[in-house]
Amino acid sequence: MKDKTGGPFSRELFTRSPDNPILSVEDWPYAANSVFNAAAAEVNGETILLARVEDFRGISHLTAARSNDGISNWQISKEPTLRPEPKKYPEEIWGIEDPRITRLEELKSWAICYTAYSKGGPMVSLATTSDFKTFERIGPIMPPEDKDAALFPVKFKGLWAMLHRPVPKMAMFGAHIWISFSPNLKHWGEHREIIQARDGGWWDAGKIGLCAPPMETKEGWLILYHGVRVTASGSIYRLGLALLDLEDPTRVIRRSDEWVFGPKAQYEREGDVDDVVFPCGWIKKGNKIFMYYGAADSRICLATADFDDVVGFILKSPSGDYTD
Ligand code: BMA
């Protein structure tokens, strides 16, 4: 490893922005502990990030930042954009975290899945917005413990679909990515586990979770997920890719063996939680993918990749039926 400043590291598909970190608490218009794990959307040519902001109580809310090029000159809201409202929504008592945004063209609306940190543990909540200023809460849609959720932008056989990551009580069997379906965005069923954490020495053994929302490609739904490797000095959060069938997203058709991005730069290796890269949003701009990720639970960073390289990489990866 030659470069400790965030430059190119061999074999990674994504290239770190030289402007990293693109947003941190020093840029914020009000005092906060940290900004990280931002959702991303492109709205009328403008990039909107909905950042997770942790205050000095340890409780998170979401605040919008807007930029024309998605890299610089961020206009950050002077006040929180979506605050926890525990009086009305008790499941938000310990904050709202890690949003993922999906455009629902059919409803002319944006859906935001986020983690509501309830007294019973993290659960998946859903809100919609058309302007990123006012939000309509659909409310909690999965009981604890569940997080890392995002909707698909279209329906399958008349049903909305969502990926999420419940943690079973018998967690010795691992925490895996599930899919669920709903006729109305509020009531969810047909739950099925689709991508399993691997075992033993694998980088994604034991615990995985969805990162950015599924991205549509001609070849299938591109899935970006994190794998958590537990080591003697803490966990390492790294990223892998998978591909789901376009018509039937319960079918995993490809899955990368190797991680495609992991903490290497100093700003990813050191922070409130060391060795974490955690993207909650990615945007396709022309032939580039802009991946926005939280680095070490302390700042927001950007890495880009060539769309065709990413699709080419996943198509060359093994079929979804791996053997441990
Ligand atoms: C996960 C989530 C993320 C966080 C990561 C590393 O469980 O809570 O918000 O970035 O842990 O701390």
Coordinates of C-alpha atoms and ligand atoms in Angstrom, one line a residue:
M1 CA 0.0 0.0 0.0
K2 CA 1.7 3.2 -1.2
D3 CA -0.7 6.0 -0.9
K4 CA -2.2 6.9 2.5
T5 CA -3.9 10.1 1.4
G6 CA -6.8 8.7 -0.5
G7 CA -5.3 8.3 -3.9
P8 CA -5.7 5.2 -6.1
F9 CA -5.3 1.9 -4.5
S10 CA -4.7 -0.9 -7.0
R11 CA -7.5 -3.2 -8.2
E12 CA -10.4 -1.2 -6.6
L13 CA -13.2 -0.5 -9.1
F14 CA -14.0 2.9 -7.5
T15 CA -11.6 5.9 -7.5
R16 CA -11.6 8.2 -4.5
S17 CA -12.3 11.9 -5.2
P18 CA -9.3 14.1 -4.7
D19 CA -11.7 16.5 -2.9
N20 CA -12.4 13.9 -0.1
P21 CA -13.9 14.3 2.4
I22 CA -16.4 16.3 0.3
L23 CA -18.4 17.2 3.4
S24 CA -17.6 17.2 7.1
V25 CA -18.8 18.8 10.3
E26 CA -16.4 21.7 9.7
D27 CA -18.6 22.7 6.7
W28 CA -21.9 22.4 8.7
P29 CA -23.9 25.6 9.4
Y30 CA -24.6 24.5 12.9
A31 CA -22.7 22.6 15.6
A32 CA -22.8 18.8 15.4
N33 CA -20.6 15.9 16.3
S34 CA -20.4 14.2 12.8
V35 CA -22.0 14.0 9.4
F36 CA -21.9 10.7 7.5
N37 CA -23.9 8.0 5.7
A38 CA -25.8 10.3 3.3
A39 CA -28.5 9.2 0.9
A40 CA -28.3 10.7 -2.6
A41 CA -30.7 11.7 -5.4
E42 CA -30.5 13.7 -8.6
V43 CA -33.3 16.2 -8.7
N44 CA -33.6 18.4 -11.8
G45 CA -29.9 18.1 -12.5
E46 CA -29.0 19.0 -8.9
T47 CA -27.4 16.5 -6.5
I48 CA -29.2 16.3 -3.1
L49 CA -27.6 14.5 -0.2
L50 CA -29.6 13.7 2.8
A51 CA -26.9 13.5 5.4
R52 CA -27.0 11.7 8.7
V53 CA -26.0 14.3 11.3
E54 CA -25.2 13.2 14.8
D55 CA -25.7 15.8 17.5
F56 CA -23.8 16.0 20.8
R57 CA -26.4 13.8 22.6
G58 CA -25.5 11.0 20.2
I59 CA -28.9 11.3 18.5
S60 CA -29.1 11.6 14.7
H61 CA -31.3 13.6 12.3
L62 CA -31.1 14.2 8.5
T63 CA -30.1 17.4 6.8
A64 CA -30.1 18.2 3.0
A65 CA -27.0 19.4 1.1
R66 CA -27.3 20.5 -2.5
S67 CA -24.7 20.8 -5.2
N68 CA -24.7 21.4 -9.0
D69 CA -21.8 19.0 -9.8
G70 CA -22.3 16.6 -6.9
I71 CA -18.7 17.3 -5.7
S72 CA -18.4 20.9 -4.6
N73 CA -20.2 24.1 -3.5
W74 CA -22.6 22.4 -1.3
Q75 CA -25.5 24.4 -0.1
I76 CA -26.4 23.0 3.3
S77 CA -29.7 23.6 5.0
K78 CA -29.3 25.9 7.9
E79 CA -31.5 23.6 10.0
P80 CA -32.3 19.9 10.2
T81 CA -34.4 18.8 7.3
L82 CA -36.0 15.7 8.9
R83 CA -35.8 15.5 12.7
P84 CA -36.9 12.6 14.9
E85 CA -40.4 13.2 16.3
P86 CA -40.6 10.7 19.2
K87 CA -43.8 12.3 20.6
K88 CA -45.7 11.3 17.5
Y89 CA -43.4 8.5 16.3
P90 CA -42.1 6.8 19.5
E91 CA -39.9 4.5 17.4
E92 CA -37.7 7.5 16.7
I93 CA -36.8 8.1 20.3
W94 CA -33.0 7.6 19.8
G95 CA -32.9 9.2 16.4
I96 CA -33.2 8.5 12.7
E97 CA -30.2 7.2 10.7
D98 CA -28.8 5.9 7.4
P99 CA -31.4 7.0 4.8
R100 CA -31.7 5.5 1.3
I101 CA -33.7 7.4 -1.4
T102 CA -35.6 5.8 -4.3
R103 CA -37.5 7.6 -7.0
L104 CA -41.0 6.2 -7.4
E105 CA -42.0 7.5 -10.8
E106 CA -45.4 5.9 -10.6
L107 CA -46.2 8.0 -7.5
K108 CA -44.2 11.1 -8.7
S109 CA -42.5 10.9 -5.3
W110 CA -39.3 10.0 -3.6
A111 CA -39.3 7.3 -1.0
I112 CA -36.8 7.4 1.9
C113 CA -36.2 4.3 4.0
Y114 CA -34.3 5.1 7.2
T115 CA -33.4 3.5 10.5
A116 CA -35.7 4.5 13.4
Y117 CA -33.7 3.8 16.5
S118 CA -36.4 2.6 18.9
K119 CA -36.2 1.4 22.5
G120 CA -36.7 -2.1 21.0
G121 CA -33.7 -1.6 18.6
P122 CA -33.3 -0.3 15.1
M123 CA -36.3 -0.7 12.8
V124 CA -37.1 0.3 9.2
S125 CA -39.2 3.4 8.7
L126 CA -40.5 4.9 5.5
A127 CA -41.3 8.5 4.5
T128 CA -42.1 10.1 1.1
T129 CA -41.4 13.6 -0.2
S130 CA -41.7 15.5 -3.5
D131 CA -39.4 18.4 -2.6
F132 CA -37.0 17.3 0.2
K133 CA -38.5 20.0 2.3
T134 CA -41.7 18.4 3.6
F135 CA -42.0 14.7 4.3
E136 CA -44.9 12.4 4.8
R137 CA -44.2 9.5 7.1
I138 CA -45.6 6.1 6.3
G139 CA -44.1 5.0 9.6
P140 CA -42.3 1.9 10.8
I141 CA -42.7 -0.9 8.3
M142 CA -40.4 -3.6 9.8
P143 CA -40.0 -4.5 13.5
P144 CA -36.7 -4.5 15.3
E145 CA -34.0 -5.5 14.7
D146 CA -34.0 -4.5 11.1
K147 CA -32.1 -1.8 9.0
D148 CA -30.2 -1.2 5.8
A149 CA -33.4 -1.0 3.7
A150 CA -34.2 0.5 0.3
L151 CA -37.0 0.2 -2.1
F152 CA -36.8 -0.8 -5.8
P153 CA -38.1 2.0 -8.1
V154 CA -40.7 -0.2 -9.8
K155 CA -43.3 -2.8 -8.9
F156 CA -43.0 -6.5 -9.6
K157 CA -46.2 -8.2 -10.5
G158 CA -48.1 -5.3 -9.0
L159 CA -46.1 -5.2 -5.7
W160 CA -43.5 -2.8 -4.4
A161 CA -40.3 -4.5 -3.3
M162 CA -37.8 -3.7 -0.6
L163 CA -34.4 -5.1 0.4
H164 CA -33.6 -5.0 4.1
R165 CA -31.5 -6.7 6.8
P166 CA -33.3 -8.2 9.8
V167 CA -31.0 -9.6 12.6
P168 CA -32.5 -12.8 13.9
K169 CA -32.5 -13.6 17.5
M170 CA -30.5 -16.6 16.6
A171 CA -27.8 -14.3 15.2
M172 CA -25.3 -17.2 15.4
F173 CA -26.8 -18.1 12.0
G174 CA -25.8 -14.6 10.6
A175 CA -27.5 -11.5 9.4
H176 CA -28.5 -11.6 5.8
I177 CA -30.2 -9.5 3.1
W178 CA -34.0 -10.2 2.7
I179 CA -36.6 -9.1 0.2
S180 CA -40.2 -8.2 1.0
F181 CA -43.2 -7.1 -1.0
S182 CA -46.1 -4.7 -0.5
P183 CA -49.2 -3.6 -2.4
N184 CA -49.3 -0.2 -0.7
L185 CA -45.9 0.6 0.8
K186 CA -47.3 0.2 4.3
H187 CA -48.0 -3.5 4.7
W188 CA -45.2 -5.9 3.8
G189 CA -45.0 -9.6 3.4
E190 CA -43.7 -12.5 1.2
H191 CA -40.4 -12.1 3.2
R192 CA -37.5 -14.1 1.8
E193 CA -33.8 -14.3 2.5
I194 CA -31.9 -13.8 -0.8
I195 CA -28.2 -12.9 -0.1
Q196 CA -26.5 -14.7 2.7
A197 CA -23.5 -13.6 4.7
R198 CA -20.7 -16.1 4.1
D199 CA -18.8 -18.0 6.8
G200 CA -15.4 -18.4 8.3
G201 CA -12.6 -16.3 6.9
W202 CA -14.6 -14.5 4.2
W203 CA -14.5 -10.7 4.2
D204 CA -18.4 -10.8 4.3
A205 CA -18.7 -13.6 6.9
G206 CA -21.4 -13.4 9.6
K207 CA -23.1 -10.0 8.8
I208 CA -24.0 -8.2 5.6
G209 CA -26.4 -5.4 4.7
L210 CA -27.6 -3.4 1.7
C211 CA -25.8 -0.1 1.1
A212 CA -27.1 2.1 -1.7
P213 CA -30.5 1.3 -3.3
P214 CA -30.6 -1.2 -6.2
M215 CA -29.5 0.3 -9.5
E216 CA -31.2 -0.8 -12.7
T217 CA -28.9 -2.0 -15.5
K218 CA -29.9 -3.9 -18.7
E219 CA -28.3 -7.0 -17.2
G220 CA -30.1 -6.9 -13.8
W221 CA -30.4 -5.0 -10.6
L222 CA -27.0 -4.0 -9.3
I223 CA -26.6 -4.4 -5.6
L224 CA -24.0 -2.7 -3.4
Y225 CA -23.7 -4.3 0.0
H226 CA -21.4 -4.1 3.0
G227 CA -19.7 -7.0 4.7
V228 CA -18.5 -6.8 8.2
R229 CA -15.3 -8.6 9.2
V230 CA -14.7 -8.9 12.9
T231 CA -11.1 -8.7 13.9
A232 CA -9.2 -8.5 17.2
S233 CA -9.0 -4.7 16.9
G234 CA -12.6 -4.1 15.8
S235 CA -14.8 -4.5 12.7
I236 CA -13.9 -3.7 9.1
Y237 CA -16.7 -2.6 6.8
R238 CA -16.1 -3.3 3.1
L239 CA -18.2 -3.4 0.0
G240 CA -19.2 -6.0 -2.5
L241 CA -21.5 -6.3 -5.5
A242 CA -24.3 -8.6 -6.6
L243 CA -26.7 -8.7 -9.5
L244 CA -30.4 -9.7 -9.2
D245 CA -32.7 -10.8 -12.0
L246 CA -34.5 -7.8 -13.6
E247 CA -37.9 -9.5 -13.6
D248 CA -37.6 -11.6 -10.5
P249 CA -35.4 -9.8 -7.9
T250 CA -35.5 -12.8 -5.6
R251 CA -33.0 -14.4 -8.0
V252 CA -29.4 -13.7 -7.3
I253 CA -27.6 -14.2 -10.7
R254 CA -24.1 -12.9 -9.8
R255 CA -22.1 -12.1 -6.6
S256 CA -18.5 -10.8 -6.3
D257 CA -16.2 -13.0 -4.4
E258 CA -13.8 -10.2 -3.6
W259 CA -14.7 -6.9 -2.0
V260 CA -14.6 -3.9 -4.4
F261 CA -13.9 -1.1 -1.9
G262 CA -12.7 -1.0 1.6
P263 CA -11.2 1.5 4.2
K264 CA -7.7 2.5 3.1
A265 CA -7.4 6.3 3.2
Q266 CA -6.7 7.9 6.5
Y267 CA -10.2 9.5 6.5
E268 CA -11.8 6.0 6.3
R269 CA -9.4 4.4 8.7
E270 CA -9.8 6.9 11.6
G271 CA -12.9 8.5 13.1
D272 CA -15.6 7.9 15.6
V273 CA -15.7 4.3 14.3
D274 CA -12.5 3.3 12.6
D275 CA -12.3 1.3 9.3
V276 CA -15.7 2.0 7.9
V277 CA -16.9 2.8 4.4
F278 CA -20.7 3.0 4.3
P279 CA -22.4 4.3 1.2
C280 CA -26.2 5.0 1.5
G281 CA -26.4 6.5 -2.0
W282 CA -25.1 6.3 -5.6
I283 CA -26.1 8.2 -8.7
K284 CA -25.4 7.4 -12.4
K285 CA -24.2 10.5 -14.1
G286 CA -23.5 9.8 -17.8
N287 CA -21.2 6.8 -17.8
K288 CA -20.0 7.3 -14.3
I289 CA -21.3 6.1 -11.0
F290 CA -20.9 8.6 -8.1
M291 CA -20.9 6.6 -4.8
Y292 CA -21.4 8.7 -1.7
Y293 CA -20.2 7.1 1.5
G294 CA -19.7 7.7 5.2
A295 CA -16.1 7.4 6.2
A296 CA -15.3 6.2 9.7
D297 CA -18.7 7.4 10.9
S298 CA -17.3 10.9 10.7
R299 CA -17.5 12.5 7.3
I300 CA -18.9 12.2 3.8
C301 CA -16.8 11.1 0.9
L302 CA -17.2 10.4 -2.8
A303 CA -15.7 7.7 -5.1
T304 CA -16.5 7.2 -8.8
A305 CA -16.4 4.3 -11.1
D306 CA -17.0 3.7 -14.8
F307 CA -20.5 2.2 -15.1
D308 CA -19.4 -0.2 -17.9
D309 CA -16.5 -1.4 -15.8
V310 CA -18.8 -2.1 -12.8
V311 CA -21.3 -4.0 -14.9
G312 CA -18.5 -5.9 -16.7
F313 CA -17.0 -6.8 -13.3
I314 CA -20.2 -8.2 -11.9
L315 CA -21.0 -10.1 -15.1
K316 CA -17.6 -11.8 -14.8
S317 CA -18.3 -12.7 -11.1
P318 CA -19.5 -16.1 -10.1
S319 CA -23.1 -17.1 -10.2
G320 CA -25.1 -16.4 -7.0
D321 CA -24.8 -20.0 -5.9
Y322 CA -21.4 -19.8 -4.1
T323 CA -20.0 -22.5 -1.9
D324 CA -18.4 -21.6 1.4
Ligands
BMA1 C1 -23.8 0.0 11.2 C2 -24.7 1.2 11.1 C3 -24.0 2.4 10.4 C4 -22.6 2.6 10.9 C5 -21.8 1.3 10.9 C6 -20.4 1.4 11.5 O1 -24.4 -0.9 12.0 O2 -25.1 1.6 12.3 O3 -24.7 3.5 10.7 O4 -21.9 3.4 9.9 O5 -22.5 0.4 11.8 O6 -20.4 2.0 12.8

